Amino acid sequence: MSDDKTIFEQIVDGEIPSFTVYEDETTYAFLDANPLAPGHTLVIPKHPYERLNDMPADEAGDVFGVISELAPAVEAAVGADASTVAVNNGEEAGQEVPHVHWHIIPRFADDSVGPIHRLFDGADLDDDEMEEIAAEIRANR
Ligand code: 5GP
């Protein structure tokens, strides 16, 4: 049975129906069942990596290549003006399905949603703190 599979693996395997928009060897894309806007699409690696952090760079590159082709197609399909492309990368970031997925959400001039920046209060950092953080990131790559 499919008890150990993520919901999205079950979709890839055809055990749960979906409105498929793209499929290749490594990548699958389908309409979100609870769309935030018409055409809201999810793009996933077929392998059930939980987070972006778990993905080998070449597979992440494959998936992102598909995202770059699909975003304009999604916008065109629903007459959108733009799109928000985002991943909730980890539970604390709002990830509900533990199988990494990118959201392509069509955006419209009059949708009043605003940028992702609206989600955050912002962090007040001086140049020393910025450089320390940049150095940590370089060291942790
Ligand atoms: P997250 O909050 O993890 O970033 O997003 C999970 C997304 O998966 C949600 O937008 C939700 O609507 C979508 N979703 C959850 N279960 C299903 C499903 O069975 N089928 C489809 N097509 N989408 C799903």
XYZ file of N, CA and C and ligand atoms in Angstrom:
447
model
N 0.841 -1.197 0.000
C 0.000 0.000 0.000
C 0.874 1.245 0.000
N 0.228 2.377 0.049
C 0.978 3.605 -0.156
C 1.146 4.406 1.129
N 1.029 3.739 2.291
C 1.011 4.462 3.562
C 2.262 5.298 3.808
N 3.421 4.827 3.315
C 4.658 5.529 3.577
C 4.933 6.639 2.565
N 4.106 6.725 1.582
C 4.350 7.725 0.547
C 3.764 9.079 0.956
N 4.406 10.140 0.496
C 3.805 11.455 0.681
C 2.592 11.570 -0.249
N 1.709 12.507 0.079
C 0.551 12.767 -0.790
C 1.014 13.030 -2.217
N 2.109 13.752 -2.334
C 2.555 14.120 -3.680
C 3.145 12.926 -4.418
N 3.786 11.990 -3.702
C 4.224 10.756 -4.384
C 3.007 9.980 -4.887
N 1.951 9.975 -4.078
C 0.744 9.257 -4.505
C 0.132 9.914 -5.739
N 0.262 11.234 -5.824
C -0.212 11.926 -7.033
C 0.647 11.536 -8.232
N 1.975 11.553 -8.045
C 2.877 11.180 -9.140
C 2.567 9.763 -9.623
N 2.277 8.876 -8.688
C 2.022 7.471 -9.035
C 0.586 7.223 -9.512
N -0.221 8.268 -9.586
C -1.576 8.126 -10.100
C -2.555 7.545 -9.092
N -2.146 7.453 -7.823
C -3.037 6.897 -6.795
C -4.022 7.939 -6.274
N -3.654 9.202 -6.420
C -4.555 10.316 -6.114
C -4.653 11.130 -7.401
N -5.863 11.427 -7.864
C -5.978 12.171 -9.123
C -5.493 13.606 -8.990
N -4.994 14.139 -10.087
C -4.596 15.556 -10.090
C -4.767 16.093 -11.502
N -4.771 17.398 -11.611
C -4.776 18.042 -12.918
C -3.320 18.293 -13.284
N -2.760 17.348 -14.050
C -1.332 17.387 -14.380
C -1.069 18.430 -15.457
N -0.019 19.223 -15.272
C 0.336 20.186 -16.313
C 1.700 19.899 -16.932
N 2.532 19.058 -16.276
C 3.864 18.755 -16.826
C 4.402 17.515 -16.132
N 5.154 16.703 -16.929
C 5.843 15.555 -16.325
C 7.063 15.212 -17.162
N 8.188 14.971 -16.486
C 9.338 14.344 -17.151
C 9.948 13.358 -16.162
N 11.183 12.918 -16.432
C 11.780 11.858 -15.615
C 11.900 12.228 -14.131
N 12.224 13.488 -13.867
C 12.505 13.881 -12.483
C 11.468 14.823 -11.874
N 10.637 15.431 -12.713
C 9.827 16.565 -12.257
C 8.363 16.359 -12.617
N 7.491 16.872 -11.750
C 6.042 16.735 -11.983
C 5.390 18.046 -11.568
N 4.368 18.455 -12.291
C 3.660 19.691 -11.949
C 2.164 19.480 -12.129
N 1.403 20.067 -11.225
C -0.046 19.846 -11.210
C -0.716 21.028 -10.511
N -2.018 21.149 -10.746
C -2.747 22.261 -10.126
C -2.942 22.008 -8.636
N -2.768 23.061 -7.842
C -3.028 22.988 -6.407
C -4.529 22.753 -6.177
N -4.850 21.833 -5.275
C -6.258 21.484 -5.016
C -7.023 22.612 -4.318
N -6.296 23.506 -3.673
C -6.925 24.655 -2.993
C -6.290 25.933 -3.536
N -6.609 26.270 -4.778
C -5.862 27.345 -5.444
C -6.022 28.698 -4.774
N -4.886 29.396 -4.614
C -4.923 30.766 -4.098
C -5.334 31.729 -5.192
N -5.234 31.280 -6.439
C -5.691 32.035 -7.610
C -5.898 31.001 -8.715
N -6.701 31.304 -9.734
C -6.869 30.353 -10.833
C -5.504 30.045 -11.461
N -5.215 28.764 -11.672
C -3.942 28.370 -12.278
C -2.824 28.099 -11.283
N -3.084 28.269 -9.975
C -2.073 27.983 -8.939
C -1.523 26.571 -9.160
N -0.233 26.519 -9.426
C 0.426 25.263 -9.836
C 1.511 24.896 -8.842
N 1.671 23.605 -8.602
C 2.760 23.089 -7.756
C 3.747 22.333 -8.631
N 5.034 22.563 -8.405
C 6.087 21.871 -9.152
C 6.949 21.123 -8.144
N 7.140 19.824 -8.384
C 7.851 18.989 -7.396
C 8.897 18.110 -8.077
N 9.932 17.727 -7.306
C 10.761 16.619 -7.782
C 9.961 15.335 -7.537
N 10.086 14.351 -8.426
C 9.358 13.101 -8.179
C 9.888 12.403 -6.932
N 11.204 12.501 -6.716
C 11.774 11.921 -5.497
C 11.322 12.766 -4.300
N 10.874 12.111 -3.226
C 10.263 12.869 -2.127
C 11.253 13.527 -1.167
N 12.113 14.405 -1.691
C 12.957 15.184 -0.777
C 12.034 16.033 0.078
N 12.319 16.076 1.370
C 11.429 16.843 2.239
C 11.586 18.344 2.007
N 12.841 18.768 1.937
C 13.114 20.203 1.804
C 14.069 20.453 0.654
N 14.124 21.702 0.223
C 15.116 22.106 -0.777
C 16.510 21.718 -0.301
N 16.748 21.873 1.004
C 18.057 21.583 1.587
C 18.502 20.142 1.347
N 17.549 19.243 1.111
C 17.873 17.819 0.940
C 18.155 17.465 -0.520
N 17.905 18.391 -1.438
C 18.000 18.074 -2.865
C 19.410 18.247 -3.392
N 19.897 17.266 -4.175
C 21.148 17.497 -4.891
C 20.977 18.683 -5.849
N 22.044 19.466 -6.020
C 21.933 20.699 -6.808
C 21.486 20.429 -8.239
N 21.918 19.287 -8.824
C 21.539 19.062 -10.221
C 20.035 18.802 -10.343
N 19.454 18.111 -9.356
C 18.001 17.882 -9.409
C 17.230 19.171 -9.136
N 17.745 19.980 -8.228
C 17.112 21.281 -7.987
C 17.169 22.113 -9.261
N 18.293 21.999 -9.987
C 18.430 22.715 -11.253
C 17.410 22.239 -12.278
N 17.205 20.909 -12.336
C 16.191 20.362 -13.260
C 14.819 20.939 -12.947
N 14.448 20.904 -11.662
C 13.126 21.372 -11.256
C 13.001 22.871 -11.564
N 14.071 23.619 -11.289
C 13.944 25.060 -11.523
C 13.882 25.386 -13.004
N 14.527 24.551 -13.838
C 14.385 24.744 -15.284
C 12.932 24.621 -15.706
N 12.228 23.651 -15.125
C 10.803 23.470 -15.434
C 10.003 24.663 -14.915
N 10.311 25.119 -13.719
C 9.589 26.281 -13.160
C 9.725 27.482 -14.095
N 10.938 27.680 -14.624
C 11.147 28.863 -15.480
C 10.347 28.759 -16.776
N 10.089 27.533 -17.243
C 9.243 27.374 -18.441
C 7.755 27.473 -18.092
N 7.409 26.952 -16.929
C 5.989 26.890 -16.584
C 5.422 28.231 -16.131
N 6.209 29.043 -15.446
C 5.656 30.299 -14.921
C 5.011 31.132 -16.031
N 5.695 31.345 -17.182
C 5.018 32.098 -18.243
C 3.807 31.374 -18.808
N 3.870 30.040 -18.862
C 2.730 29.279 -19.396
C 1.521 29.390 -18.474
N 1.774 29.328 -17.170
C 0.684 29.459 -16.193
C 0.061 30.852 -16.310
N 0.928 31.879 -16.360
C 0.401 33.247 -16.487
C -0.452 33.381 -17.743
N 0.050 32.858 -18.872
C -0.675 32.997 -20.144
C -2.013 32.261 -20.082
N -2.020 31.091 -19.416
C -3.231 30.263 -19.394
C -4.404 30.970 -18.722
N -4.099 31.800 -17.739
C -5.190 32.431 -16.985
C -5.207 33.952 -17.165
N -4.391 34.443 -18.106
C -4.378 35.877 -18.375
C -3.842 36.691 -17.217
N -2.867 36.127 -16.483
C -2.307 36.841 -15.332
C -1.281 37.876 -15.786
N -1.064 38.878 -14.948
C -0.094 39.926 -15.238
C 1.306 39.556 -14.755
N 1.388 38.623 -13.792
C 2.655 38.296 -13.140
C 2.431 37.017 -12.347
N 3.467 36.581 -11.635
C 3.263 35.421 -10.758
C 4.189 35.536 -9.558
N 3.758 34.940 -8.459
C 4.625 34.766 -7.298
C 5.092 33.314 -7.309
N 6.413 33.120 -7.266
C 6.991 31.773 -7.256
C 7.673 31.603 -5.905
N 7.220 30.609 -5.128
C 7.691 30.534 -3.744
C 7.711 29.107 -3.242
N 8.599 28.861 -2.281
C 8.632 27.571 -1.600
C 8.612 27.824 -0.095
N 7.705 27.144 0.599
C 7.726 27.140 2.058
C 8.711 26.054 2.461
N 9.945 26.453 2.741
C 11.056 25.503 2.881
C 11.249 25.102 4.343
N 10.392 24.195 4.819
C 10.454 23.747 6.211
C 9.183 24.102 6.959
N 8.886 23.280 7.970
C 7.629 23.413 8.717
C 7.446 24.820 9.293
N 8.536 25.379 9.862
C 8.434 26.683 10.513
C 8.183 27.800 9.499
N 8.454 27.490 8.232
C 8.191 28.459 7.161
C 6.804 28.262 6.571
N 6.027 27.335 7.166
C 4.659 27.133 6.698
C 4.469 25.925 5.804
N 5.531 25.098 5.652
C 5.404 23.918 4.791
C 4.499 22.889 5.459
N 3.447 22.487 4.760
C 2.508 21.503 5.305
C 2.742 20.117 4.734
N 3.068 20.032 3.465
C 3.318 18.721 2.854
C 4.832 18.488 2.837
N 5.318 17.432 3.517
C 6.761 17.226 3.660
C 7.405 16.604 2.413
N 7.157 17.224 1.290
C 7.733 16.821 -0.011
C 7.908 18.144 -0.745
N 9.161 18.567 -0.899
C 9.416 19.942 -1.346
C 8.634 20.275 -2.619
N 8.071 21.481 -2.652
C 7.260 21.892 -3.801
C 7.317 23.396 -3.958
N 7.328 23.831 -5.201
C 7.295 25.253 -5.513
C 5.889 25.628 -5.919
N 5.426 26.741 -5.391
C 4.133 27.287 -5.782
C 4.352 28.287 -6.917
N 3.585 28.155 -7.992
C 3.498 29.228 -9.000
C 2.087 29.786 -8.882
N 1.996 30.995 -8.359
C 0.685 31.590 -8.082
C 0.477 32.785 -9.018
N -0.479 32.674 -9.942
C -0.740 33.794 -10.842
C -1.144 35.035 -10.061
N -0.667 36.180 -10.543
C -0.968 37.442 -9.882
C -1.593 38.417 -10.874
N -2.469 39.239 -10.357
C -3.230 40.172 -11.178
C -3.065 41.583 -10.618
N -3.054 42.545 -11.514
C -2.808 43.931 -11.097
C -3.752 44.352 -9.971
N -4.965 43.802 -9.986
C -5.959 44.249 -8.999
C -6.157 43.237 -7.865
N -5.167 42.328 -7.625
C -5.439 41.296 -6.594
C -5.156 41.780 -5.170
N -4.558 42.928 -5.003
C -4.364 43.553 -3.681
C -3.572 42.707 -2.692
N -2.836 41.724 -3.154
C -2.096 40.853 -2.224
C -0.767 41.479 -1.808
N -0.093 42.147 -2.732
C 1.196 42.755 -2.408
C 2.330 41.758 -2.485
N 3.541 42.224 -2.178
C 4.723 41.372 -2.268
C 4.877 40.466 -1.047
N 5.713 39.434 -1.183
C 6.025 38.541 -0.065
C 6.568 39.348 1.131
N 7.197 40.479 0.838
C 7.774 41.313 1.912
C 6.745 41.684 2.975
N 5.470 41.688 2.574
C 4.426 42.038 3.552
C 4.336 41.042 4.704
N 4.905 39.847 4.505
C 4.822 38.812 5.546
C 5.747 39.104 6.713
N 6.730 39.979 6.501
C 7.805 40.135 7.484
C 7.819 41.535 8.087
N 8.302 41.616 9.340
C 8.461 42.917 9.983
C 9.761 43.589 9.545
N 10.717 42.781 9.083
C 12.013 43.335 8.705
C 13.012 43.225 9.838
N 14.307 43.162 9.499
C 15.377 43.054 10.497
C 16.292 44.262 10.343
N 16.598 44.903 11.457
C 17.423 46.112 11.428
C 18.863 45.732 11.740
N 19.724 45.675 10.726
C 21.093 45.194 10.909
C 22.092 46.240 10.414
N 23.182 46.418 11.170
C 24.217 47.338 10.681
C 25.183 46.584 9.762
N 26.145 47.318 9.175
C 27.036 46.701 8.182
C 27.885 45.586 8.771
N 28.309 45.743 10.056
C 29.120 44.686 10.687
C 28.304 43.402 10.797
N 27.067 43.543 11.233
C 26.202 42.363 11.354
C 25.937 41.737 9.978
N 25.727 42.575 8.974
C 25.502 42.059 7.619
C 26.723 41.285 7.142
N 27.926 41.842 7.356
C 29.141 41.168 6.891
C 29.353 39.849 7.643
N 29.063 39.862 8.959
C 29.210 38.626 9.756
C 28.287 37.528 9.208
N 27.065 37.911 8.900
C 26.107 36.934 8.367
C 26.550 36.449 6.985
N 26.992 37.379 6.139
C 27.450 36.988 4.800
C 28.613 36.008 4.898
N 29.542 36.258 5.843
C 30.694 35.369 6.021
C 30.247 33.988 6.496
N 29.267 33.951 7.397
C 28.735 32.670 7.885
C 28.104 31.871 6.750
N 27.370 32.570 5.906
C 26.730 31.888 4.769
C 27.804 31.323 3.848
N 28.825 32.139 3.543
C 29.904 31.643 2.663
C 30.559 30.420 3.284
N 30.765 30.439 4.600
C 31.447 29.338 5.287
C 30.582 28.074 5.360
N 29.284 28.242 5.353
C 28.385 27.091 5.514
C 27.945 26.456 4.191
N 28.369 27.034 3.068
C 27.952 26.493 1.774
C 28.431 25.066 1.576
P 2.564 24.048 1.655
O 1.732 24.732 2.699
O 3.119 22.738 2.138
O 3.609 24.936 1.045
O 1.564 23.756 0.461
C 0.904 22.536 0.283
C -0.062 22.745 -0.852
O -0.491 21.475 -1.295
C -1.323 23.507 -0.435
O -1.446 24.684 -1.234
C -2.452 22.521 -0.672
O -3.601 23.124 -1.195
C -1.833 21.533 -1.653
N -2.362 20.194 -1.540
C -2.465 19.449 -0.399
N -2.975 18.232 -0.686
C -3.192 18.206 -2.025
C -3.704 17.208 -2.907
O -4.066 16.097 -2.508
N -3.783 17.526 -4.222
C -3.369 18.752 -4.710
N -3.480 18.961 -6.023
N -2.880 19.702 -3.898
C -2.792 19.453 -2.570
